[in-house]
Coordinates of N, CA, C and O in Angstrom, one line a residue:
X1 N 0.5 -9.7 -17.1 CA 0.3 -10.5 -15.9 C -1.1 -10.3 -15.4 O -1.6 -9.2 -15.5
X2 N -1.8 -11.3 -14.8 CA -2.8 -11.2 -14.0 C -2.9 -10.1 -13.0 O -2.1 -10.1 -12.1
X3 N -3.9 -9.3 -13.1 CA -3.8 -8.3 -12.0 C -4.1 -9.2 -10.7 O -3.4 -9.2 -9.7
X4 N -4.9 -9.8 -10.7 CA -4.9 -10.4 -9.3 C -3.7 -10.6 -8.7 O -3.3 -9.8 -7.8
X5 N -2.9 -11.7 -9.2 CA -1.7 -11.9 -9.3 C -1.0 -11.2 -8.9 O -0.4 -11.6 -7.8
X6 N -0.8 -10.0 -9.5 CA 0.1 -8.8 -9.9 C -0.4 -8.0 -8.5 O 0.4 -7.6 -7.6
X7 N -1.6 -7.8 -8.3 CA -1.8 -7.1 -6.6 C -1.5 -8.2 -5.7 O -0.6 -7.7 -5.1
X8 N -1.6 -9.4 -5.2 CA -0.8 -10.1 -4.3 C 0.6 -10.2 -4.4 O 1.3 -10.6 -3.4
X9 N 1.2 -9.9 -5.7 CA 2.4 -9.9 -5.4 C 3.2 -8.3 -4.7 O 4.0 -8.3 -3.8
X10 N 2.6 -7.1 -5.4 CA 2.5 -5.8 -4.8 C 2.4 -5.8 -3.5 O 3.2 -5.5 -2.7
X11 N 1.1 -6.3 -3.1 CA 0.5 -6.3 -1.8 C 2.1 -6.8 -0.7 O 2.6 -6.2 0.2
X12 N 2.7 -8.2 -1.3 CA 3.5 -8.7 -0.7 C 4.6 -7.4 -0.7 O 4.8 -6.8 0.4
X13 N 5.2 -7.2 -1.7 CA 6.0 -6.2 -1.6 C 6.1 -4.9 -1.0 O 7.2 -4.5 -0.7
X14 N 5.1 -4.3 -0.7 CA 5.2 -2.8 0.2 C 4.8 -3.7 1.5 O 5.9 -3.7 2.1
X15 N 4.1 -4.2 2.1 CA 4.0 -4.9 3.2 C 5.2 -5.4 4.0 O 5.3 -5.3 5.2
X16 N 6.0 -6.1 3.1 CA 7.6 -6.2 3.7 C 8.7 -5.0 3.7 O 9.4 -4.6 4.7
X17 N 8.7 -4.7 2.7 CA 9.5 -3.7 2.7 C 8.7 -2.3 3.8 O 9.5 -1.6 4.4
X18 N 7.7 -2.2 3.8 CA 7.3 -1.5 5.4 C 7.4 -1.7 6.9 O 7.4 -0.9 7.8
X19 N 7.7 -3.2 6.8 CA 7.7 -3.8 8.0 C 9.0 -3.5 7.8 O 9.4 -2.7 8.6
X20 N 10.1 -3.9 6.6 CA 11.4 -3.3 7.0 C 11.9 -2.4 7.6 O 12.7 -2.4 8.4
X21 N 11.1 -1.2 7.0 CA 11.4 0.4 7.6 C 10.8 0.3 8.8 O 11.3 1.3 9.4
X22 N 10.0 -0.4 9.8 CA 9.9 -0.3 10.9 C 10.1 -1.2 12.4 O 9.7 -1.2 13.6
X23 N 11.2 -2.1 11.2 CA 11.8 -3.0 12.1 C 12.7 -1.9 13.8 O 12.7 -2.2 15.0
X24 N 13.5 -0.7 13.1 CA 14.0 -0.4 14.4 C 13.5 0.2 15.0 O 14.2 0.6 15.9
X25 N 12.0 0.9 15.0 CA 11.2 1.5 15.4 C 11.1 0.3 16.9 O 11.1 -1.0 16.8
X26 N 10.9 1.1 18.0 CA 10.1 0.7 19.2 C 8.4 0.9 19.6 O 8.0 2.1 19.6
X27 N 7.7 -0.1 19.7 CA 6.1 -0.2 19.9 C 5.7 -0.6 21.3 O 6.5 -1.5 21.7
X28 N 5.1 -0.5 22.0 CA 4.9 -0.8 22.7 C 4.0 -2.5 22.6 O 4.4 -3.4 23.5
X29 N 2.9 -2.9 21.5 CA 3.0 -4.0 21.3 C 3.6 -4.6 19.8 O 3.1 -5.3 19.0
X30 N 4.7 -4.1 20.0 CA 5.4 -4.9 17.9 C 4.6 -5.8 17.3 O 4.1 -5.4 16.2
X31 N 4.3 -6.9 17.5 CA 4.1 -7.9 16.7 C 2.5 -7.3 16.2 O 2.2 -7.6 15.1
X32 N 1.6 -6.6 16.8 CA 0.9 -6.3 16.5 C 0.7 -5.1 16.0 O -0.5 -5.0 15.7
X33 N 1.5 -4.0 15.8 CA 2.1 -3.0 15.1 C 2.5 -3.8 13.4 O 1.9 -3.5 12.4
X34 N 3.3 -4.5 13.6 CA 4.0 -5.1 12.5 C 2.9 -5.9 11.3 O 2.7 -5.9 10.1
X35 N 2.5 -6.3 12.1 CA 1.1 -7.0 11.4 C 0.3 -5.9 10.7 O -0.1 -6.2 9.6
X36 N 0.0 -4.8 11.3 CA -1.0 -3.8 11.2 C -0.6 -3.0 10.3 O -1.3 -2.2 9.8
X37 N 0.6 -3.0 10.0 CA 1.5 -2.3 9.1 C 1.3 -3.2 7.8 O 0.8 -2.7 6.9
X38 N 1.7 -4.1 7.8 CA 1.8 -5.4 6.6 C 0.7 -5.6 6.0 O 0.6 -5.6 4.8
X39 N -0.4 -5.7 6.8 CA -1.5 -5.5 5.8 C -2.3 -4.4 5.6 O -3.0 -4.3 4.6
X40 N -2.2 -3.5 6.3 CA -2.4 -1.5 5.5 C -1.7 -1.8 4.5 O -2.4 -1.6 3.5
X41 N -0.6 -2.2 4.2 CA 0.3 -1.7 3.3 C 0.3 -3.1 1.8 O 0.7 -3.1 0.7
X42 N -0.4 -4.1 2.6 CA -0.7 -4.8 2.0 C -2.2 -5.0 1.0 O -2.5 -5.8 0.1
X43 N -3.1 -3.8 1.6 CA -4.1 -4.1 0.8 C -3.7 -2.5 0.1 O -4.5 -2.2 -0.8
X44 N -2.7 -1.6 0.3 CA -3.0 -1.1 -0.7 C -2.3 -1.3 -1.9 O -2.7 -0.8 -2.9
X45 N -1.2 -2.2 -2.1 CA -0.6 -3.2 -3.1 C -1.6 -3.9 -4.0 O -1.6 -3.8 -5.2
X46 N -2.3 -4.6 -3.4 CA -3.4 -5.3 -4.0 C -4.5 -4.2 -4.4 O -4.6 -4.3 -5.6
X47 N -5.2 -3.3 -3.9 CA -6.2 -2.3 -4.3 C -5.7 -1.2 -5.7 O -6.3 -0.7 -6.7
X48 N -4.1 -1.2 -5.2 CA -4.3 -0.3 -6.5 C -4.1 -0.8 -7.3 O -4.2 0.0 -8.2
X49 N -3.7 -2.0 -7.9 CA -2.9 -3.0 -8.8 C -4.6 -3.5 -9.5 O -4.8 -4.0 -10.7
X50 N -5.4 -3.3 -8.7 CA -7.0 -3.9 -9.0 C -8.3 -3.1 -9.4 O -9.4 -3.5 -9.9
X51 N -7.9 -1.4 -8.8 CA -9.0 -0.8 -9.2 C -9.1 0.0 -10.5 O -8.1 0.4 -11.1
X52 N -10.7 0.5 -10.8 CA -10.7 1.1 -11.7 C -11.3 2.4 -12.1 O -12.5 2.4 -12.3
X53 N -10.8 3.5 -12.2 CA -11.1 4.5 -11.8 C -11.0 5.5 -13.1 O -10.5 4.9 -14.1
X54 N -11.2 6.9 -13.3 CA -11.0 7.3 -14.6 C -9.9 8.2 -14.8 O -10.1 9.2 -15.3
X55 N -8.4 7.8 -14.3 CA -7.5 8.5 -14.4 C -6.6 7.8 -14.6 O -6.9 6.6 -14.7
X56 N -5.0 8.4 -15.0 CA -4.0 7.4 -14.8 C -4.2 6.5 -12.9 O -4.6 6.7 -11.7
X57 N -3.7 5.4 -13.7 CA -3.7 4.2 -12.5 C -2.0 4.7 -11.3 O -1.5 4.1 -10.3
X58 N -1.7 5.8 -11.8 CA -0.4 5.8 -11.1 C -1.1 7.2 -10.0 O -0.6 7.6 -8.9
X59 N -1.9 7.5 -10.5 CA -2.7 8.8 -9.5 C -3.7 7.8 -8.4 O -3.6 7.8 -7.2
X60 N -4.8 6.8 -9.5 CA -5.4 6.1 -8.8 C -5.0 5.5 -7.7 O -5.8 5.2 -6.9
X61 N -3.3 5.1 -7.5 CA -3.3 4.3 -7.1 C -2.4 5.2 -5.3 O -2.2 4.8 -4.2
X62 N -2.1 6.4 -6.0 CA -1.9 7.2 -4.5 C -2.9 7.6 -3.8 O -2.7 8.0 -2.6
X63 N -4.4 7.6 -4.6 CA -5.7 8.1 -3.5 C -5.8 6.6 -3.1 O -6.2 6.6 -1.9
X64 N -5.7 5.6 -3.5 CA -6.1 4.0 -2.7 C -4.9 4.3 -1.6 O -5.4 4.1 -0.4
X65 N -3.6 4.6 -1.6 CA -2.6 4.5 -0.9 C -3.1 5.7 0.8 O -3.1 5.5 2.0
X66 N -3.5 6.7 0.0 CA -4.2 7.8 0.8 C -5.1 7.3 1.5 O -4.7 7.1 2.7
X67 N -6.3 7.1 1.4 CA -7.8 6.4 1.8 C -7.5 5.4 2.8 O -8.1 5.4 3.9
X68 N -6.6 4.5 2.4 CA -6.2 3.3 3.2 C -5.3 3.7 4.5 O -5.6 3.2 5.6
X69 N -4.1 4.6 4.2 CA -3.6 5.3 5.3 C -4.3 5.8 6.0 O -4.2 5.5 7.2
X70 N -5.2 6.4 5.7 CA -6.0 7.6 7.0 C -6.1 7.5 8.3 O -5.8 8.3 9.1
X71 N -6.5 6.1 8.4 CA -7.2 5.4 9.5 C -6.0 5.4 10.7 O -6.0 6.0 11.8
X72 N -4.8 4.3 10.1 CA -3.9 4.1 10.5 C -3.1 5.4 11.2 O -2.4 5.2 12.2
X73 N -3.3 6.6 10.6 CA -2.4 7.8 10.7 C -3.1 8.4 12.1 O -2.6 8.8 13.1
X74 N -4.6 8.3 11.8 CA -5.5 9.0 13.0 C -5.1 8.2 14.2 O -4.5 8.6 15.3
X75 N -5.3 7.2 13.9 CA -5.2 5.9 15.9 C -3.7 6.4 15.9 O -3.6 6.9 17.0
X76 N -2.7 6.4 15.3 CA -1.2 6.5 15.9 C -0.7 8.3 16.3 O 0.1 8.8 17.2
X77 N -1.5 8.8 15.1 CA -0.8 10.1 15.3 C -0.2 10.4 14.7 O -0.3 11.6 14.5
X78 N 0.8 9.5 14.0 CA 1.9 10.0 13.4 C 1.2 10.2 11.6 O 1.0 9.3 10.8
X79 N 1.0 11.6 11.5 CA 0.2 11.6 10.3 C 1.3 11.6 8.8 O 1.1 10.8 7.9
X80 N 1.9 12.1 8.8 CA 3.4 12.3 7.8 C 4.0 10.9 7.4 O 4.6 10.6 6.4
X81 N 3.9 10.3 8.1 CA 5.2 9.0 7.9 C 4.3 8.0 7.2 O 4.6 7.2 6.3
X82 N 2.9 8.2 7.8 CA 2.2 7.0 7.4 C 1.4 7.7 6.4 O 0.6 7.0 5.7
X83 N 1.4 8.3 6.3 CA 0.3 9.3 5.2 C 1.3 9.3 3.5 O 1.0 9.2 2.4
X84 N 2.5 9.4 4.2 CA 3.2 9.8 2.9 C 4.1 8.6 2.3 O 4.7 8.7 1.2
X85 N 4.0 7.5 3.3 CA 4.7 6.0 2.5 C 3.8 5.4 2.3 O 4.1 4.3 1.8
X86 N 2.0 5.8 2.5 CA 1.2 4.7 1.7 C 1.1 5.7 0.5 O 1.1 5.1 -0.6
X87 N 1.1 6.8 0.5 CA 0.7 7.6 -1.0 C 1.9 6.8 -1.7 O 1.7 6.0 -2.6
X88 N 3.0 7.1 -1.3 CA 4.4 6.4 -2.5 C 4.1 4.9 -2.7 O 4.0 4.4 -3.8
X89 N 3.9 4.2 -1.5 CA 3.2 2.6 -1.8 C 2.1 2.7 -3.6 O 2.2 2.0 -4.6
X90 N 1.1 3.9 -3.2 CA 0.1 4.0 -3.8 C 0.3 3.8 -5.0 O -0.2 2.9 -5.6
X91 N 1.1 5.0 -5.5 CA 1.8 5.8 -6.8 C 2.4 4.5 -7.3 O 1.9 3.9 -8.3
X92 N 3.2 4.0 -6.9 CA 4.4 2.6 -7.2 C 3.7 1.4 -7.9 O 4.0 1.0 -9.0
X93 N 3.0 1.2 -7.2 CA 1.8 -0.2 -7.0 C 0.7 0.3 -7.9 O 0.2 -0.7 -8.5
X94 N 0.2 1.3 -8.1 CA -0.3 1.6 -9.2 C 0.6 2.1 -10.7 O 0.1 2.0 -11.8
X95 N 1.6 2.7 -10.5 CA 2.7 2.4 -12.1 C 2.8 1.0 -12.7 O 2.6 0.6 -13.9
X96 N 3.1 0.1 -11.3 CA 3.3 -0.8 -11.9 C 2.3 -1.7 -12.0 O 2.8 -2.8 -12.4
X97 N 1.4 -1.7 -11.9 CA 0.3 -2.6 -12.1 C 0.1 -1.7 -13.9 O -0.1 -2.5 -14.9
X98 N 0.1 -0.7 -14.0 CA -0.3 -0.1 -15.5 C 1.0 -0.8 -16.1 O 0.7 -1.7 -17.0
X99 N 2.3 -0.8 -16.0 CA 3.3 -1.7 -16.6 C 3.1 -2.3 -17.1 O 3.1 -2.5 -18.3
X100 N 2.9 -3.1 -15.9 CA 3.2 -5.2 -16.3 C 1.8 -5.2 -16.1 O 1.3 -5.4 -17.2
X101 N 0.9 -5.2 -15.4 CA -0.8 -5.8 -15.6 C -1.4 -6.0 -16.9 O -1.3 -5.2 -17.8
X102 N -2.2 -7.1 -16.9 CA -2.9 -7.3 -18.4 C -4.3 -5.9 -17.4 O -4.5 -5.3 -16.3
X103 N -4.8 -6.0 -18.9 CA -5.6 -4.5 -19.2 C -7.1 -5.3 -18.2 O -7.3 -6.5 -18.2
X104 N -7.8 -4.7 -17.5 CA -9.1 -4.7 -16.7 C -10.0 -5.0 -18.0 O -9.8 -4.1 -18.7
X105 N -10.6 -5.8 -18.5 CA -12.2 -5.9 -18.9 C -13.3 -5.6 -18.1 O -13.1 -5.6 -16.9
X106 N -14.3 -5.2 -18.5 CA -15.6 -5.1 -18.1 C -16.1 -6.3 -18.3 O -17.2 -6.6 -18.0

């Protein structure tokens, strides 16, 4: 499959299924929590599914998952929850992008 492809469809996948896990969570503004979750979690679906780096893409793709959390973990605080479901986002989204992805050209 097209990696493009294949990271918008990832991207979609941890993005929902994140907002799932934080549907019974209480925010003070949700919709904009939820959003902010969907796409953290959404570009790291797409980034690891897309980059190229010189290791397995299943390691690559927990430092994109890592890098991308950071930010999110510092403004909230909550460094564990969000640090450690973008690394698994990462890991995931990058297995499976090495799976089913056609191979990167130069």
């Amino acid at each position: 499959m097209n990696r493009v492809v294949l990271g918008l469809l990832l991207g979609l996948a941890a993005g929902i299924v994140d907002v799932l896990l934080m549907l019974p969570m209480k925010f003070p503004d949700r919709p904009t929590a939820l959003a902010g979750a969907f796409f953290s979690r959404f570009a790291i679906g797409f980034l690891a599914a897309n980059v190229t780096v010189p290791f397995h893409p299943a390691l690559a793709g927990a430092l994109v998952g890592l890098l991308i959390s950071i930010p999110d973990a510092i403004i909230t605080k909550a460094y564990a929850p969000i640090l450690i479901t973008g690394v698994i986002f990462g890991v995931l989204c990058g297995w499976a992008a090495h799976a089913w992805g056609a191979s990167i050209s130069n």
